Amino acid sequence: MVKRSKSDYVIRSVAHALDVLEQFRGDTDELGVTELSKRLKLHKNNVFRILATLESRGYIEQNKATENYRLGLKVLELGQVFIRQMGLLRHAHPVLQEMVAKCNENAYVTVLRGDEVVYLDGVEANQTIRVVNRVGSHLPAYCTASGKVQLAYLSEGELEQHLPRELRRYTKNTITDIENLKEALRKIRQQGYAIDNEEYEEGVSCLSYPIRDYTRKVVGSITLSWPVWRVNEERVRNELIPVIVSAGKELCRKLGYEITEDTSP
C-alpha cells in the first residue's frame, strides 16, 4: 500500500478560508469581497460565505462604514497565545530551575485568565516537606501572590473584569473588602512584587514578580511558594525577594523588556 502524502488530506474549503486570512498582511488593513475574489480567483459567492463563517467566529469583522472586511480580535488572541506559550514557557523554565537551585523552594510561572491564575509550569524544591505542586491548578487571583501581582497592573476597568462578584474568604487573612484589596494592589505596584500571607491556603505563603514582554504589558508572573513554618520574614527579605526580583528581571529581558535600575517593574 502506497503511503499518502499529507497534502492529499487537505480540505479545500479550509485552505480557501486560510487563503482569505492570509490576504490581510503587511499594509493591507481592509479588503472587500470583489478584491478578495480577484486575488484568490474565487467566485464572489464563495468569498462571501467564507467571510461570513470567519466573521461568525470572530476571525474577521466588517467595517460597517465601508462594508470592507478586516481581521478580528480572535486572530490577535491566537497570536498572543502563541507568543506567550512559545516565549514565556520556553524562557521561564530555566529561570525557574535557577531560582530553585538558589533557594530550594517551589517555583512556578502563571498567567491570568478571567478571575483566576493558571499555573503553567513549575519546578519543585528538593525538600522532604514541600508545598503541593500546583502546575495545572486554577486559583482565585485576588488572594494569591501570583494573581495579585498581575491584577496590580490593570486599569480600573480591567480590574473589574478580573474580579468575582464576591471576594470569598478562604482563610482569616483573605482580603474580602474591595477597597482594601485595591490599596494592597497599589502597594504591590510601589514595591514591585506581591506576597501572599496565607491568604488562600493556611500554612502556605507565596512571593510573586510580574513578567512583562516586548509589548511592555504584564503577561504573567513567576512565583515562589513555601510552608510558613520553614521561612521567616528575615529570610524572605534577605534571600527570597532578591532571588525572585533578579530572576524576574532576567525573564523580562529574555522576552524583550529591559528593566533599567530606576524603572519600576
Short mmCIF file of C-alpha atoms in Angstrom, two decimals:
data_model
loop_
_atom_site.label_atom_id
_atom_site.label_comp_id
_atom_site.label_asym_id
_atom_site.label_seq_id
_atom_site.Cartn_x
_atom_site.Cartn_y
_atom_site.Cartn_z
CA MET A 1 0.00 0.00 0.00
CA VAL A 2 1.36 3.40 -1.03
CA LYS A 3 1.52 5.88 1.83
CA ARG A 4 -0.38 9.06 1.00
CA SER A 5 1.14 12.49 1.46
CA LYS A 6 -0.43 14.86 3.98
CA SER A 7 -1.23 17.14 1.06
CA ASP A 8 -3.71 14.51 -0.12
CA TYR A 9 -5.79 15.18 3.01
CA VAL A 10 -6.11 18.92 2.59
CA ILE A 11 -9.70 20.18 2.84
CA ARG A 12 -10.15 22.70 0.07
CA SER A 13 -12.70 24.86 1.87
CA VAL A 14 -10.42 25.19 4.90
CA ALA A 15 -7.49 26.04 2.63
CA HIS A 16 -9.57 28.76 0.97
CA ALA A 17 -10.51 30.21 4.38
CA LEU A 18 -6.83 30.38 5.32
CA ASP A 19 -6.05 31.96 1.95
CA VAL A 20 -8.56 34.69 2.79
CA LEU A 21 -6.99 35.34 6.19
CA GLU A 22 -3.50 35.49 4.70
CA GLN A 23 -4.51 38.35 2.40
CA PHE A 24 -4.69 40.64 5.44
CA ARG A 25 -0.97 41.09 5.95
CA GLY A 26 1.58 43.83 5.51
CA ASP A 27 -0.04 47.21 4.94
CA THR A 28 -3.42 45.73 3.97
CA ASP A 29 -5.94 46.77 6.63
CA GLU A 30 -9.26 46.20 4.86
CA LEU A 31 -10.42 44.31 1.78
CA GLY A 32 -13.75 43.93 0.03
CA VAL A 33 -15.38 40.86 -1.46
CA THR A 34 -14.56 41.92 -5.02
CA GLU A 35 -10.86 42.48 -4.32
CA LEU A 36 -10.55 39.15 -2.47
CA SER A 37 -12.35 37.39 -5.32
CA LYS A 38 -9.85 38.79 -7.84
CA ARG A 39 -6.81 37.98 -5.71
CA LEU A 40 -7.84 34.42 -4.95
CA LYS A 41 -9.61 33.70 -8.24
CA LEU A 42 -12.66 32.54 -6.35
CA HIS A 43 -16.32 33.31 -7.10
CA LYS A 44 -17.72 36.21 -5.07
CA ASN A 45 -20.35 33.94 -3.52
CA ASN A 46 -17.64 31.60 -2.21
CA VAL A 47 -15.64 34.50 -0.81
CA PHE A 48 -18.72 35.95 0.88
CA ARG A 49 -19.58 32.60 2.51
CA ILE A 50 -16.02 32.20 3.78
CA LEU A 51 -16.04 35.73 5.21
CA ALA A 52 -19.42 35.16 6.84
CA THR A 53 -18.11 31.98 8.50
CA LEU A 54 -14.92 33.65 9.72
CA GLU A 55 -16.91 36.65 10.95
CA SER A 56 -19.26 34.41 12.96
CA ARG A 57 -16.23 33.02 14.82
CA GLY A 58 -14.54 36.37 15.39
CA TYR A 59 -11.62 35.92 13.00
CA ILE A 60 -12.94 38.55 10.58
CA GLU A 61 -15.03 41.66 11.24
CA GLN A 62 -16.77 44.06 8.87
CA ASN A 63 -16.33 47.82 8.85
CA LYS A 64 -19.95 48.96 8.68
CA ALA A 65 -18.93 52.32 7.19
CA THR A 66 -17.02 50.91 4.19
CA GLU A 67 -18.55 47.39 4.13
CA ASN A 68 -14.99 46.08 3.75
CA TYR A 69 -13.53 43.38 5.98
CA ARG A 70 -10.57 43.32 8.37
CA LEU A 71 -9.02 40.88 10.82
CA GLY A 72 -10.99 40.24 14.01
CA LEU A 73 -9.87 40.07 17.62
CA LYS A 74 -9.74 36.28 17.57
CA VAL A 75 -6.66 36.44 15.35
CA LEU A 76 -4.94 38.73 17.84
CA GLU A 77 -5.88 36.42 20.71
CA LEU A 78 -4.37 33.41 18.97
CA GLY A 79 -1.21 35.36 18.16
CA GLN A 80 -0.81 36.44 21.75
CA VAL A 81 -1.36 32.89 22.99
CA PHE A 82 1.34 31.66 20.61
CA ILE A 83 3.79 34.34 21.72
CA ARG A 84 3.12 33.67 25.40
CA GLN A 85 3.31 29.90 25.12
CA MET A 86 6.39 29.77 22.92
CA GLY A 87 8.13 32.70 24.56
CA LEU A 88 7.07 32.70 28.19
CA LEU A 89 7.21 28.97 28.86
CA ARG A 90 10.37 28.30 26.86
CA HIS A 91 12.29 31.06 28.60
CA ALA A 92 10.70 30.64 32.03
CA HIS A 93 11.61 27.03 32.77
CA PRO A 94 15.40 27.50 33.07
CA VAL A 95 14.76 30.62 35.14
CA LEU A 96 12.56 28.59 37.50
CA GLN A 97 15.29 25.95 37.76
CA GLU A 98 17.82 28.62 38.66
CA MET A 99 15.51 30.04 41.34
CA VAL A 100 15.02 26.63 42.94
CA ALA A 101 18.78 25.98 42.83
CA LYS A 102 19.36 29.20 44.76
CA CYS A 103 16.67 28.96 47.46
CA ASN A 104 15.33 25.37 47.31
CA GLU A 105 11.65 26.38 47.36
CA ASN A 106 8.99 25.59 44.74
CA ALA A 107 8.91 27.93 41.74
CA TYR A 108 6.11 28.47 39.20
CA VAL A 109 5.09 30.53 36.19
CA THR A 110 1.44 31.63 35.93
CA VAL A 111 -0.87 33.62 33.68
CA LEU A 112 -4.09 35.49 34.45
CA ARG A 113 -7.28 34.06 32.95
CA GLY A 114 -10.51 35.78 33.94
CA ASP A 115 -10.65 35.95 37.72
CA GLU A 116 -8.18 33.08 38.15
CA VAL A 117 -4.47 32.43 37.74
CA VAL A 118 -3.38 29.31 35.87
CA TYR A 119 -0.17 27.58 36.91
CA LEU A 120 1.50 26.62 33.62
CA ASP A 121 4.84 25.21 34.73
CA GLY A 122 6.80 24.61 37.88
CA VAL A 123 9.99 23.26 39.39
CA GLU A 124 9.83 21.54 42.75
CA ALA A 125 12.25 22.03 45.61
CA ASN A 126 14.39 19.22 46.94
CA GLN A 127 12.71 19.24 50.34
CA THR A 128 11.29 16.36 52.36
CA ILE A 129 8.27 18.52 53.16
CA ARG A 130 7.19 20.99 50.48
CA VAL A 131 4.13 22.74 49.13
CA VAL A 132 1.95 20.57 46.88
CA ASN A 133 2.79 21.02 43.18
CA ARG A 134 0.27 23.46 41.69
CA VAL A 135 1.01 23.01 37.97
CA GLY A 136 -2.33 22.88 36.12
CA SER A 137 -4.21 24.47 39.02
CA HIS A 138 -6.65 27.35 38.62
CA LEU A 139 -6.66 29.52 41.74
CA PRO A 140 -8.50 32.77 42.56
CA ALA A 141 -6.39 35.74 41.54
CA TYR A 142 -7.35 38.18 44.31
CA CYS A 143 -5.98 36.07 47.17
CA THR A 144 -2.81 34.63 45.64
CA ALA A 145 0.50 36.41 45.17
CA SER A 146 0.69 35.30 41.53
CA GLY A 147 -2.76 36.73 40.88
CA LYS A 148 -2.40 39.96 42.84
CA VAL A 149 0.87 40.87 41.15
CA GLN A 150 -0.90 40.69 37.77
CA LEU A 151 -4.08 42.43 38.95
CA ALA A 152 -1.96 45.28 40.31
CA TYR A 153 -1.03 46.49 36.83
CA LEU A 154 -4.53 46.50 35.35
CA SER A 155 -6.59 49.62 34.77
CA GLU A 156 -9.67 50.24 36.92
CA GLY A 157 -11.93 48.92 34.17
CA GLU A 158 -9.78 45.86 33.52
CA LEU A 159 -9.62 45.08 37.23
CA GLU A 160 -13.41 44.87 37.45
CA GLN A 161 -13.39 42.28 34.67
CA HIS A 162 -10.91 40.10 36.56
CA LEU A 163 -12.60 40.05 39.96
CA PRO A 164 -15.50 37.85 41.07
CA ARG A 165 -18.69 39.48 42.29
CA GLU A 166 -17.91 38.38 45.83
CA LEU A 167 -14.45 38.11 47.40
CA ARG A 168 -14.82 34.78 49.17
CA ARG A 169 -12.93 34.22 52.42
CA TYR A 170 -10.56 31.23 52.27
CA THR A 171 -8.54 31.93 55.43
CA LYS A 172 -8.54 34.52 58.20
CA ASN A 173 -6.04 36.53 56.12
CA THR A 174 -8.07 36.65 52.90
CA ILE A 175 -8.86 40.21 51.77
CA THR A 176 -12.61 40.34 51.23
CA ASP A 177 -13.15 44.11 51.03
CA ILE A 178 -12.67 45.59 47.55
CA GLU A 179 -11.21 48.88 48.78
CA ASN A 180 -8.71 47.07 50.99
CA LEU A 181 -7.76 44.92 48.01
CA LYS A 182 -7.23 47.98 45.80
CA GLU A 183 -4.99 49.51 48.48
CA ALA A 184 -3.00 46.26 48.62
CA LEU A 185 -2.62 46.33 44.83
CA ARG A 186 -1.33 49.92 45.00
CA LYS A 187 1.35 48.83 47.46
CA ILE A 188 2.30 45.95 45.15
CA ARG A 189 2.84 48.40 42.28
CA GLN A 190 5.05 50.54 44.52
CA GLN A 191 7.27 47.71 45.75
CA GLY A 192 7.24 45.71 42.51
CA TYR A 193 6.30 42.29 43.91
CA ALA A 194 3.46 40.61 45.81
CA ILE A 195 3.33 38.43 48.91
CA ASP A 196 0.50 36.06 49.79
CA ASN A 197 0.47 35.82 53.56
CA GLU A 198 -1.63 32.63 53.92
CA GLU A 199 -4.47 34.37 52.09
CA TYR A 200 -5.59 31.36 50.04
CA GLU A 201 -4.25 28.40 51.99
CA GLU A 202 -3.33 28.23 55.66
CA GLY A 203 0.30 27.31 56.23
CA VAL A 204 1.41 28.40 52.74
CA SER A 205 2.94 31.72 51.68
CA CYS A 206 3.97 32.85 48.21
CA LEU A 207 6.05 35.59 46.62
CA SER A 208 5.44 36.73 43.02
CA TYR A 209 7.04 39.04 40.48
CA PRO A 210 5.30 40.41 37.34
CA ILE A 211 6.63 39.40 33.93
CA ARG A 212 6.48 41.83 31.01
CA ASP A 213 7.30 41.08 27.39
CA TYR A 214 8.35 43.31 24.49
CA THR A 215 4.87 44.91 24.45
CA ARG A 216 5.63 46.28 27.98
CA LYS A 217 2.46 44.62 29.27
CA VAL A 218 2.36 42.16 32.17
CA VAL A 219 1.88 38.73 30.58
CA GLY A 220 2.35 36.51 33.62
CA SER A 221 4.24 36.09 36.86
CA ILE A 222 6.88 33.91 38.46
CA THR A 223 6.23 32.67 41.97
CA LEU A 224 7.99 31.08 44.91
CA SER A 225 5.92 29.17 47.50
CA TRP A 226 6.83 27.62 50.83
CA PRO A 227 5.37 26.29 54.10
CA VAL A 228 5.32 29.17 56.57
CA TRP A 229 6.98 27.26 59.37
CA ARG A 230 10.19 26.96 57.33
CA VAL A 231 10.64 30.56 56.22
CA ASN A 232 10.73 33.62 58.48
CA GLU A 233 10.40 37.29 57.47
CA GLU A 234 14.16 37.81 57.58
CA ARG A 235 14.76 35.06 55.03
CA VAL A 236 12.01 36.42 52.80
CA ARG A 237 13.53 39.90 52.92
CA ASN A 238 17.21 38.97 52.62
CA GLU A 239 17.07 35.92 50.35
CA LEU A 240 13.79 35.20 48.57
CA ILE A 241 12.92 38.72 47.41
CA PRO A 242 16.38 39.29 45.85
CA VAL A 243 16.18 35.86 44.17
CA ILE A 244 12.78 36.45 42.59
CA VAL A 245 13.48 40.07 41.59
CA SER A 246 16.71 39.05 39.88
CA ALA A 247 15.04 36.10 38.15
CA GLY A 248 12.05 38.21 37.14
CA LYS A 249 14.22 40.87 35.52
CA GLU A 250 16.17 38.19 33.68
CA LEU A 251 12.97 36.65 32.30
CA CYS A 252 11.65 40.06 31.27
CA ARG A 253 14.86 40.70 29.36
CA LYS A 254 14.56 37.34 27.60
CA LEU A 255 11.04 38.34 26.49
CA GLY A 256 12.23 41.67 25.13
CA TYR A 257 11.53 44.01 28.04
CA GLU A 258 14.57 45.70 29.53
CA ILE A 259 14.26 46.98 33.10
CA THR A 260 16.57 49.85 34.00
CA GLU A 261 17.72 50.46 37.53
CA ASP A 262 15.41 53.43 38.02
CA THR A 263 12.37 51.83 36.36
CA SER A 264 9.70 50.04 38.37
CA PRO A 265 8.74 46.55 37.07
#
